[in-house]
Short mmCIF file of C-alpha atoms in Angstrom, two decimals:
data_model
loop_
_atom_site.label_atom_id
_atom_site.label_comp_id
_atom_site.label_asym_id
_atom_site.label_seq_id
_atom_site.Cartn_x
_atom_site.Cartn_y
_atom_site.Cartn_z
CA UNK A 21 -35.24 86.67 -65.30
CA UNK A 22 -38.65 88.91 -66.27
CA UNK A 23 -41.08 88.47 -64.36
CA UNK A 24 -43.30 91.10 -65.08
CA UNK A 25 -46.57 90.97 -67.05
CA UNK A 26 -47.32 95.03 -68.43
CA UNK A 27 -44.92 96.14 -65.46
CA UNK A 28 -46.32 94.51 -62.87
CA UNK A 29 -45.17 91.19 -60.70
CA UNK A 30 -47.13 88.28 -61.21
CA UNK A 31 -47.53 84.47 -60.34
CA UNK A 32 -47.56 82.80 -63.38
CA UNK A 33 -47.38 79.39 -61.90
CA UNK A 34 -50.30 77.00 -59.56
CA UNK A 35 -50.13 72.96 -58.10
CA UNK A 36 -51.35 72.33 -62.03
CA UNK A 37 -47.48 72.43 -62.89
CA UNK A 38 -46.06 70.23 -60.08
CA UNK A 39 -43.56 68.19 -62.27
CA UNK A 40 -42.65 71.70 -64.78
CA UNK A 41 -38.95 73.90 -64.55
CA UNK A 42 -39.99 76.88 -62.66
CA UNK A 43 -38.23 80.03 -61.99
CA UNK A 44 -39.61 82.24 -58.70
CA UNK A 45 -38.72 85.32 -56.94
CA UNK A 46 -40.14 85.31 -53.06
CA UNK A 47 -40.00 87.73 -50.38
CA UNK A 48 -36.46 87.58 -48.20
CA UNK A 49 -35.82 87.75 -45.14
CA UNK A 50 -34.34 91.42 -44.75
CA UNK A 51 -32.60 90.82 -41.47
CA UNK A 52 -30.77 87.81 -42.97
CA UNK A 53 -29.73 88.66 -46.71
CA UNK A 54 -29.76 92.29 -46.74
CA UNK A 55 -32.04 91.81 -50.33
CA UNK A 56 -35.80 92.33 -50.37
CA UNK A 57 -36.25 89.06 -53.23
CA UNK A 58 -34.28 85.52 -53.21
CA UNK A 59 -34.97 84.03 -56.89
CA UNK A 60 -35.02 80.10 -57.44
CA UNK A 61 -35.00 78.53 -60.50
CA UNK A 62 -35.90 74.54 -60.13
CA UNK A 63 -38.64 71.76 -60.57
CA UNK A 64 -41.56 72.27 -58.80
CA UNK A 65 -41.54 69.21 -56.67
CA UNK A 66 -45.01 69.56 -54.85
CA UNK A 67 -47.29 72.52 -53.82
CA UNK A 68 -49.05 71.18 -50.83
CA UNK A 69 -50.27 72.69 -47.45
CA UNK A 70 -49.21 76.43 -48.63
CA UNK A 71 -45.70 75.49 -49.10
CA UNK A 72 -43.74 75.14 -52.83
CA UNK A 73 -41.39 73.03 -52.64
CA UNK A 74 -38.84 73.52 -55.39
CA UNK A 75 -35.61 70.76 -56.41
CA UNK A 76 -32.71 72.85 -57.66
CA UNK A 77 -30.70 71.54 -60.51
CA UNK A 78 -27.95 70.51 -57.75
CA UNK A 79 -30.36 68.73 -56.01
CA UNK A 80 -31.17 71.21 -52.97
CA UNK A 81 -35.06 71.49 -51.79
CA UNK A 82 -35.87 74.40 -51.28
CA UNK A 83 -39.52 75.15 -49.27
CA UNK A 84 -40.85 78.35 -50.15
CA UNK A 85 -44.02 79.29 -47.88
CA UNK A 86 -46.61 80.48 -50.76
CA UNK A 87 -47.34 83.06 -49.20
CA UNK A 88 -43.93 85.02 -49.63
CA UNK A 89 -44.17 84.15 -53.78
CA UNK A 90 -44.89 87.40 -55.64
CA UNK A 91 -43.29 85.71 -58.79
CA UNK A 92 -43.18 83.00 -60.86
CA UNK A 93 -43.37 81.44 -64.19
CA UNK A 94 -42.38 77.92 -66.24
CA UNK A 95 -39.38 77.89 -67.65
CA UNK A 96 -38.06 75.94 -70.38
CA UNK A 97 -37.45 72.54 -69.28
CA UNK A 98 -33.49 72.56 -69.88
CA UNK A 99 -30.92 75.14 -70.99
CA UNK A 100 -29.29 74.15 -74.50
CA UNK A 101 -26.00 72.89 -74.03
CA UNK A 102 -22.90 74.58 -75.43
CA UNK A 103 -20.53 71.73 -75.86
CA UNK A 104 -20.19 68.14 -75.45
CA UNK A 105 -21.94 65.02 -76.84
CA UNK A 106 -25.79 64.84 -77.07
CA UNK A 107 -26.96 62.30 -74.50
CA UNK A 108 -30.21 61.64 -72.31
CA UNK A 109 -30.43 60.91 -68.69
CA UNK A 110 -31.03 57.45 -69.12
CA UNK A 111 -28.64 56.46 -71.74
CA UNK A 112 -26.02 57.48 -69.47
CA UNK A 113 -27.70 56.22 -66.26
CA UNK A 114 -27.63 52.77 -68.14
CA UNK A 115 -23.85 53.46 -69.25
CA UNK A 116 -22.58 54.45 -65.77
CA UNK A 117 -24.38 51.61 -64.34
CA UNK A 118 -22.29 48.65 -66.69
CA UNK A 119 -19.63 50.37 -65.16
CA UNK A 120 -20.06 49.67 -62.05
CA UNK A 121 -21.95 45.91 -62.09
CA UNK A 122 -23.21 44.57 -59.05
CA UNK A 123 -22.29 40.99 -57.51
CA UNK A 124 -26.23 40.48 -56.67
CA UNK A 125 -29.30 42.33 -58.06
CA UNK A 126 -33.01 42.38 -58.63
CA UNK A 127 -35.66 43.80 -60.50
CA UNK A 128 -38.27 45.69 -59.03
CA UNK A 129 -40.51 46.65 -61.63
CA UNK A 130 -38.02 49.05 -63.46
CA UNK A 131 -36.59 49.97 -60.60
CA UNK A 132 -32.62 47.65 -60.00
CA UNK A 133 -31.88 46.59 -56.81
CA UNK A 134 -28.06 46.15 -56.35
CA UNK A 135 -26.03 44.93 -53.81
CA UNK A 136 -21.82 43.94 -53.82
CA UNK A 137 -21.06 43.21 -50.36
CA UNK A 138 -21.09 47.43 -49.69
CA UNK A 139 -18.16 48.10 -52.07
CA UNK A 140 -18.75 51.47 -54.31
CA UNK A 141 -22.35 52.98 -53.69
CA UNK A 142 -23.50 52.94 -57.69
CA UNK A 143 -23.40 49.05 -56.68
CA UNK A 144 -24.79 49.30 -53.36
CA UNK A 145 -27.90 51.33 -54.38
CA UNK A 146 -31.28 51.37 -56.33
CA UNK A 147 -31.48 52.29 -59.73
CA UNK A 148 -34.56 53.77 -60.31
CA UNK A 149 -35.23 54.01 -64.00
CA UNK A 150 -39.19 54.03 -64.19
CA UNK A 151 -41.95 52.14 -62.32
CA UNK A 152 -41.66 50.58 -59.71
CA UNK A 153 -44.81 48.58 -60.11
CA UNK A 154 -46.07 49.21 -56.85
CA UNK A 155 -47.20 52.57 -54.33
CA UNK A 156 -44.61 54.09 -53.67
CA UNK A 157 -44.32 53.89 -49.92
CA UNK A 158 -44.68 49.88 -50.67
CA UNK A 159 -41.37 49.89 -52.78
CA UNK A 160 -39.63 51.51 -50.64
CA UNK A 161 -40.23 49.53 -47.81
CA UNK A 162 -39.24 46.41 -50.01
CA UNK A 163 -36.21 48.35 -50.63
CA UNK A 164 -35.60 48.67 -47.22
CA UNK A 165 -36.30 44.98 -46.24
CA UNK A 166 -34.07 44.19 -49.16
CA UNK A 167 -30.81 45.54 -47.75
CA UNK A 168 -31.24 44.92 -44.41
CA UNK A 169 -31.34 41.21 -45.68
CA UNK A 170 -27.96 41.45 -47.05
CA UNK A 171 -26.39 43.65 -43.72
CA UNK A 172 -26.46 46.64 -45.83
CA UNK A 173 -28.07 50.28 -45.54
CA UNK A 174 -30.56 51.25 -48.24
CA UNK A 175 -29.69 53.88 -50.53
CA UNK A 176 -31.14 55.03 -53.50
CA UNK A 177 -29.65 56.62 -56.28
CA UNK A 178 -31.27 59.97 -57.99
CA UNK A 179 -30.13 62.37 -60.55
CA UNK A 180 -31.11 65.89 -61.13
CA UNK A 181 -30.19 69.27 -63.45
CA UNK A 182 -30.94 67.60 -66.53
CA UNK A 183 -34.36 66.60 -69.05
CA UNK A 184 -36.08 63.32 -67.54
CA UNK A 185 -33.95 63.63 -64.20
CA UNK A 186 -35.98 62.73 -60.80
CA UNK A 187 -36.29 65.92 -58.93
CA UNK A 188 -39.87 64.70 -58.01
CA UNK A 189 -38.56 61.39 -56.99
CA UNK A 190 -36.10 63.07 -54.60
CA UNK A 191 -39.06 64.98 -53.01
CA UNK A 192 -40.77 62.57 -52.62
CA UNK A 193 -37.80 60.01 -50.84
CA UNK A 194 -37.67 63.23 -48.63
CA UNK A 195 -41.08 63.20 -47.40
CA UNK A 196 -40.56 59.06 -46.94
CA UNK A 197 -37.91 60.17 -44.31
CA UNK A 198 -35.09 59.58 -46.54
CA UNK A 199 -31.69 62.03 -46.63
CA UNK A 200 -29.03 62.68 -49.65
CA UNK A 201 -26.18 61.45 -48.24
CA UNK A 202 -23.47 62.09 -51.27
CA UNK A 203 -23.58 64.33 -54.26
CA UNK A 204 -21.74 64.52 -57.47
CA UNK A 205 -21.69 65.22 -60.85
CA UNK A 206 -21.51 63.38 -63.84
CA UNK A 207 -19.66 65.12 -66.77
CA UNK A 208 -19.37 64.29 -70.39
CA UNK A 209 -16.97 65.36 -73.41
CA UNK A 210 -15.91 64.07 -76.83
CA UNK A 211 -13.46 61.15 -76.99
CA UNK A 212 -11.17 62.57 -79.56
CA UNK A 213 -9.89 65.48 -78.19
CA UNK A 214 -8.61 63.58 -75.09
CA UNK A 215 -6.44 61.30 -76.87
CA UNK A 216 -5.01 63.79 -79.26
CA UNK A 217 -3.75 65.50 -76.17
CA UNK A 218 0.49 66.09 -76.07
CA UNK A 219 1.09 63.87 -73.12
CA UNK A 220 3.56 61.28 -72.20
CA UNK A 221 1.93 58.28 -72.52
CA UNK A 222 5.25 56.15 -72.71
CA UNK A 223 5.31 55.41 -69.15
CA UNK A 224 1.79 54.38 -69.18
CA UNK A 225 0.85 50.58 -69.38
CA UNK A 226 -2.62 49.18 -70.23
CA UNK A 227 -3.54 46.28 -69.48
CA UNK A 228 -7.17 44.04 -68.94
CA UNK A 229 -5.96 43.20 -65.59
CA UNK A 230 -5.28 44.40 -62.11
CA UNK A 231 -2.66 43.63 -59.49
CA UNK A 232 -1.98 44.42 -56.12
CA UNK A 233 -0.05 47.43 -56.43
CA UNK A 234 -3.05 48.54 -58.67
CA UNK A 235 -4.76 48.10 -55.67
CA UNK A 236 -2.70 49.77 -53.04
CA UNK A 237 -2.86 53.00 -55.59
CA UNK A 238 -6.65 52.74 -55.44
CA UNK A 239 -8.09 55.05 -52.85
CA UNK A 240 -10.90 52.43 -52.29
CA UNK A 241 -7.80 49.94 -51.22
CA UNK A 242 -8.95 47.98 -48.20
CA UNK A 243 -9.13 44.21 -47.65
CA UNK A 244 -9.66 43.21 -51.50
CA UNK A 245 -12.68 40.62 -51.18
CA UNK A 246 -14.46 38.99 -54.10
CA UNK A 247 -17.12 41.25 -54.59
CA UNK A 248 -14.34 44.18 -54.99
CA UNK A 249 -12.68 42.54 -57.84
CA UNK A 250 -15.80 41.36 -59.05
CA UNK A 251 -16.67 44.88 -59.18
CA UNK A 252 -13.51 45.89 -61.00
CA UNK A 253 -12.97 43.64 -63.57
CA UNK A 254 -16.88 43.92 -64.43
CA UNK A 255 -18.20 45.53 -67.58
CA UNK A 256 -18.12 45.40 -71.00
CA UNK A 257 -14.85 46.28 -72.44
CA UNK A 258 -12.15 46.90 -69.14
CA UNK A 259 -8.80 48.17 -69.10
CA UNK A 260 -6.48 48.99 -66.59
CA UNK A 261 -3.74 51.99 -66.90
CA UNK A 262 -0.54 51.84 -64.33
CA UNK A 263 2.64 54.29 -64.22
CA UNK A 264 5.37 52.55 -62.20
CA UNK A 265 6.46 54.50 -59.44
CA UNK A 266 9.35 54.07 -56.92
CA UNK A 267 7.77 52.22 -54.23
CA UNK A 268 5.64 49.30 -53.98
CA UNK A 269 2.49 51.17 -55.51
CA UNK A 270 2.37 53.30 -59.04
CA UNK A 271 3.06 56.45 -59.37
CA UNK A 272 -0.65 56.58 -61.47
CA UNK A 273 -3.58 54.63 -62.03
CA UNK A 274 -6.56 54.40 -63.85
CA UNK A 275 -9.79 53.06 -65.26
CA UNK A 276 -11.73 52.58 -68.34
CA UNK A 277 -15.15 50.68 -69.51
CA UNK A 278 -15.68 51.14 -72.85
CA UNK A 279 -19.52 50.49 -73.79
CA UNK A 280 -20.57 51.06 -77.55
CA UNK A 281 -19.90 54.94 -78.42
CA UNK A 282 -19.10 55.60 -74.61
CA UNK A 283 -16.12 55.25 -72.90
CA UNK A 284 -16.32 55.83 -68.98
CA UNK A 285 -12.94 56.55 -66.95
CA UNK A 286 -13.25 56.40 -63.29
CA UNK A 287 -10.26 55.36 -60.19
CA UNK A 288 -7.69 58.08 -61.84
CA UNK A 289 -5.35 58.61 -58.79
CA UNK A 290 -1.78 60.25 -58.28
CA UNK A 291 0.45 59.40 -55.67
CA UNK A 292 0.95 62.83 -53.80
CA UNK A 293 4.48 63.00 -54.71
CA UNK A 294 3.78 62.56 -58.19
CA UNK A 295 1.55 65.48 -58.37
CA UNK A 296 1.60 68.01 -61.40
CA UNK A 297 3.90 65.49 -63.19
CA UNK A 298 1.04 65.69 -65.87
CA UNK A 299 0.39 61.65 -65.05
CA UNK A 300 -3.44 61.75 -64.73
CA UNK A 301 -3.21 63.17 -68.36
CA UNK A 302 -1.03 60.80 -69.60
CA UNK A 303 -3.29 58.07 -67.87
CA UNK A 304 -6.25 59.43 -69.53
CA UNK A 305 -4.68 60.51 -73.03
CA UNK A 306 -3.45 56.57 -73.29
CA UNK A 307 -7.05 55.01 -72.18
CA UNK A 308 -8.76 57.58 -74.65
CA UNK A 309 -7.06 56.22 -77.54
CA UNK A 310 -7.41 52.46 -76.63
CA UNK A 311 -11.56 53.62 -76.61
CA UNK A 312 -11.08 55.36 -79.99
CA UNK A 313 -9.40 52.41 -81.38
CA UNK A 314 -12.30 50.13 -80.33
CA UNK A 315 -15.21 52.41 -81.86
CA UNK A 316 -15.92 54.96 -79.26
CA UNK A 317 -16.52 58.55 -79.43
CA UNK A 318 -17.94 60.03 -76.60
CA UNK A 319 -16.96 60.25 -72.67
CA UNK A 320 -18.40 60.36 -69.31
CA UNK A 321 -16.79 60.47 -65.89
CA UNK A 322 -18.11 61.58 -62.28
CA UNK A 323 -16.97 64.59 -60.65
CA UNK A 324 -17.24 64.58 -56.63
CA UNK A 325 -18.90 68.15 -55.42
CA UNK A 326 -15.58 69.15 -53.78
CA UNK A 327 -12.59 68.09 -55.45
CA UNK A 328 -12.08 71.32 -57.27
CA UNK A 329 -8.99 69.94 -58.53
CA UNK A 330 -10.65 67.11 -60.56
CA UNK A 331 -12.40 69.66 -61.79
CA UNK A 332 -10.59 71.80 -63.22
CA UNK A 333 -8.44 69.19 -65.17
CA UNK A 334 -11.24 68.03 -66.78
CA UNK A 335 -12.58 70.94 -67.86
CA UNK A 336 -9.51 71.92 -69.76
CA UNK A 337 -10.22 68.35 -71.52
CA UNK A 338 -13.79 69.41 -72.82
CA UNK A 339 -15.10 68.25 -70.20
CA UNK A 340 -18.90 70.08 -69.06
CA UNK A 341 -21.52 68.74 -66.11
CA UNK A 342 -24.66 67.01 -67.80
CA UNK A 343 -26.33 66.24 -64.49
CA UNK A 344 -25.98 65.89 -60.67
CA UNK A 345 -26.44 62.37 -58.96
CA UNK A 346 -27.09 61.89 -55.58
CA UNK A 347 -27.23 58.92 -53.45
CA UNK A 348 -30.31 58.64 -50.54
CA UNK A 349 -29.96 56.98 -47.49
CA UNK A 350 -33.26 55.66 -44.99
CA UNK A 351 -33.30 57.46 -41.93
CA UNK A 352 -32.25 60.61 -39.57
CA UNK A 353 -29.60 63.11 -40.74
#
């Protein structure tokens, strides 16, 4: 990253572009890294009190004391992507939500307050698309109030790493004493390639429905209440996928809401013994054509920060990060 204006180092950047991508190079700590600059490349968040405060794309503050800057410069607000669908924050914010419905919610100026009896946290949090129409510190105290009504903690959920993500909103939930709790990614990828994947999807069954050996498959499997197959079975166009195994669960399950051009997979689980049998392919290969067949074109699914595995299978599907979500939680670490 140049940083350098006729050869020389210069801050580019002042509190007039809180809100703007930012890249920065800062004075190390020599004793600690070994390096005499750290770079950081992030929204600037806030630049109060002599410290920058900078939200990475994976949704990491990062204070800088200004004092230690001798860099910096806007950046353009997103890198172009190289593959995959185009697709705005919000669209799929909206998409990933009808995925997950809640059993309760409430508007809050834009903001949707959701609640199902605790069950999946999408459901369980705020969905802050816009306005709240109220200060700030006065919605979230509302928020607060609100889930303590229904025995639940508050949480909030955030996104970053992408145009029109909430890197200031996540500095600012910060400074309101609130903590990301869970991080993961949401990734998106054409529809067509999936299902014109060479699995076997003979042994996979589709179906509108669940069961209870669906259910003992899913790694959410508790005590099924309402609001869990409430949750489920919610959304606009639902199927099910199942590959019978030996014992009294499958061997495979998964997950799909289709939703106009989008088609969302999510609860894709292999028993361990069934492992590198190719089943979460098949799963997804037979899903991705029942989407295809009713109009859609495009895919999403989340990605949890450390399941490396996950990972990598989708990726050789087509599958690329579009942004990080994060779920906040009131109180102490």
């Amino acid at each position: 990253m140049e940083f350098t204006a006729g050869g020389r180092l210069e801050v580019r950047i002042t509190p007039a572009d809180v809100g703007k991508r930012v890249s920065v190079r800062r004075l190390s700590d020599a004793l600690i890294s070994g390096e005499k600059f750290t770079d950081t490349v992030g929204v600037l968040a806030s630049w109060n009190d002599g410290v920058v405060l900078i939200t990475r794309r994976d949704g990491e503050s990062v204070r800088i004391p200004e004092r230690s800057l001798v860099a910096g410069k806007v950046v353009p607000a997103a890198p172009a992507r190289r593959r995959g669908p185009a697709a705005s924050y919000e669209e799929l914010a909206r998409v990933s939500a009808r995925a997950w419905q809640p059993v309760e919610s409430e508007r809050l100026g834009e903001w949707e307050l959701r609640s199902a009896a605790g069950f999946t946290r999408r459901a369980n949090s705020v969905l802050p698309l816009g306005d709240p129409g109220r200060p700030l510190d006065e919605a979230l105290r509302y928020v607060r109030e609100w889930y303590a009504d229904r025995g639940l903690p508050p949480y909030v959920q955030t996104a970053t790493g992408a145009e029109g993500t909430q890197e200031l909103l996540c500095a600012a939930l910060e400074e309101h004493g609130w903590r990301r709790e869970v991080s993961a990614q949401l990734h998106i990828g054409g529809l067509a390639p999936v299902a014109d994947l060479d699995a076997d999807t003979d042994r996979v069954t589709l179906s509108r429905s669940f069961d209870e050996p669906w259910l003992r498959r899913y790694k959410r499997f508790g005590v099924p209440g309402p609001h869990v197959l409430e949750v489920l079975a919610g959304g606009p166009s639902v199927w099910f996928a199942s590959v019978p195994g030996s014992g009294d669960a499958p061997a495979a399950i998964g997950r799909c809401v289709v939703d106009g051009r989008w088609a969302g997979f999510m609860a894709v689980e292999v028993a361990p013994e069934h492992r590198r049998e190719g089943l979460a392919t098949a799963v997804m290969t037979a899903l991705s054509r029942q989407a295809l067949s009713e109009g859609a074109s495009a895919a999403w699914l989340q990605v949890e920060d450390d399941n490396d595995g996950a990972r990598a299978l989708y990726d050789g599907m087509g599958f690329a990060a579009h942004h990080a979500y994060h779920h906040y939680r009131y109180g102490p670490a």
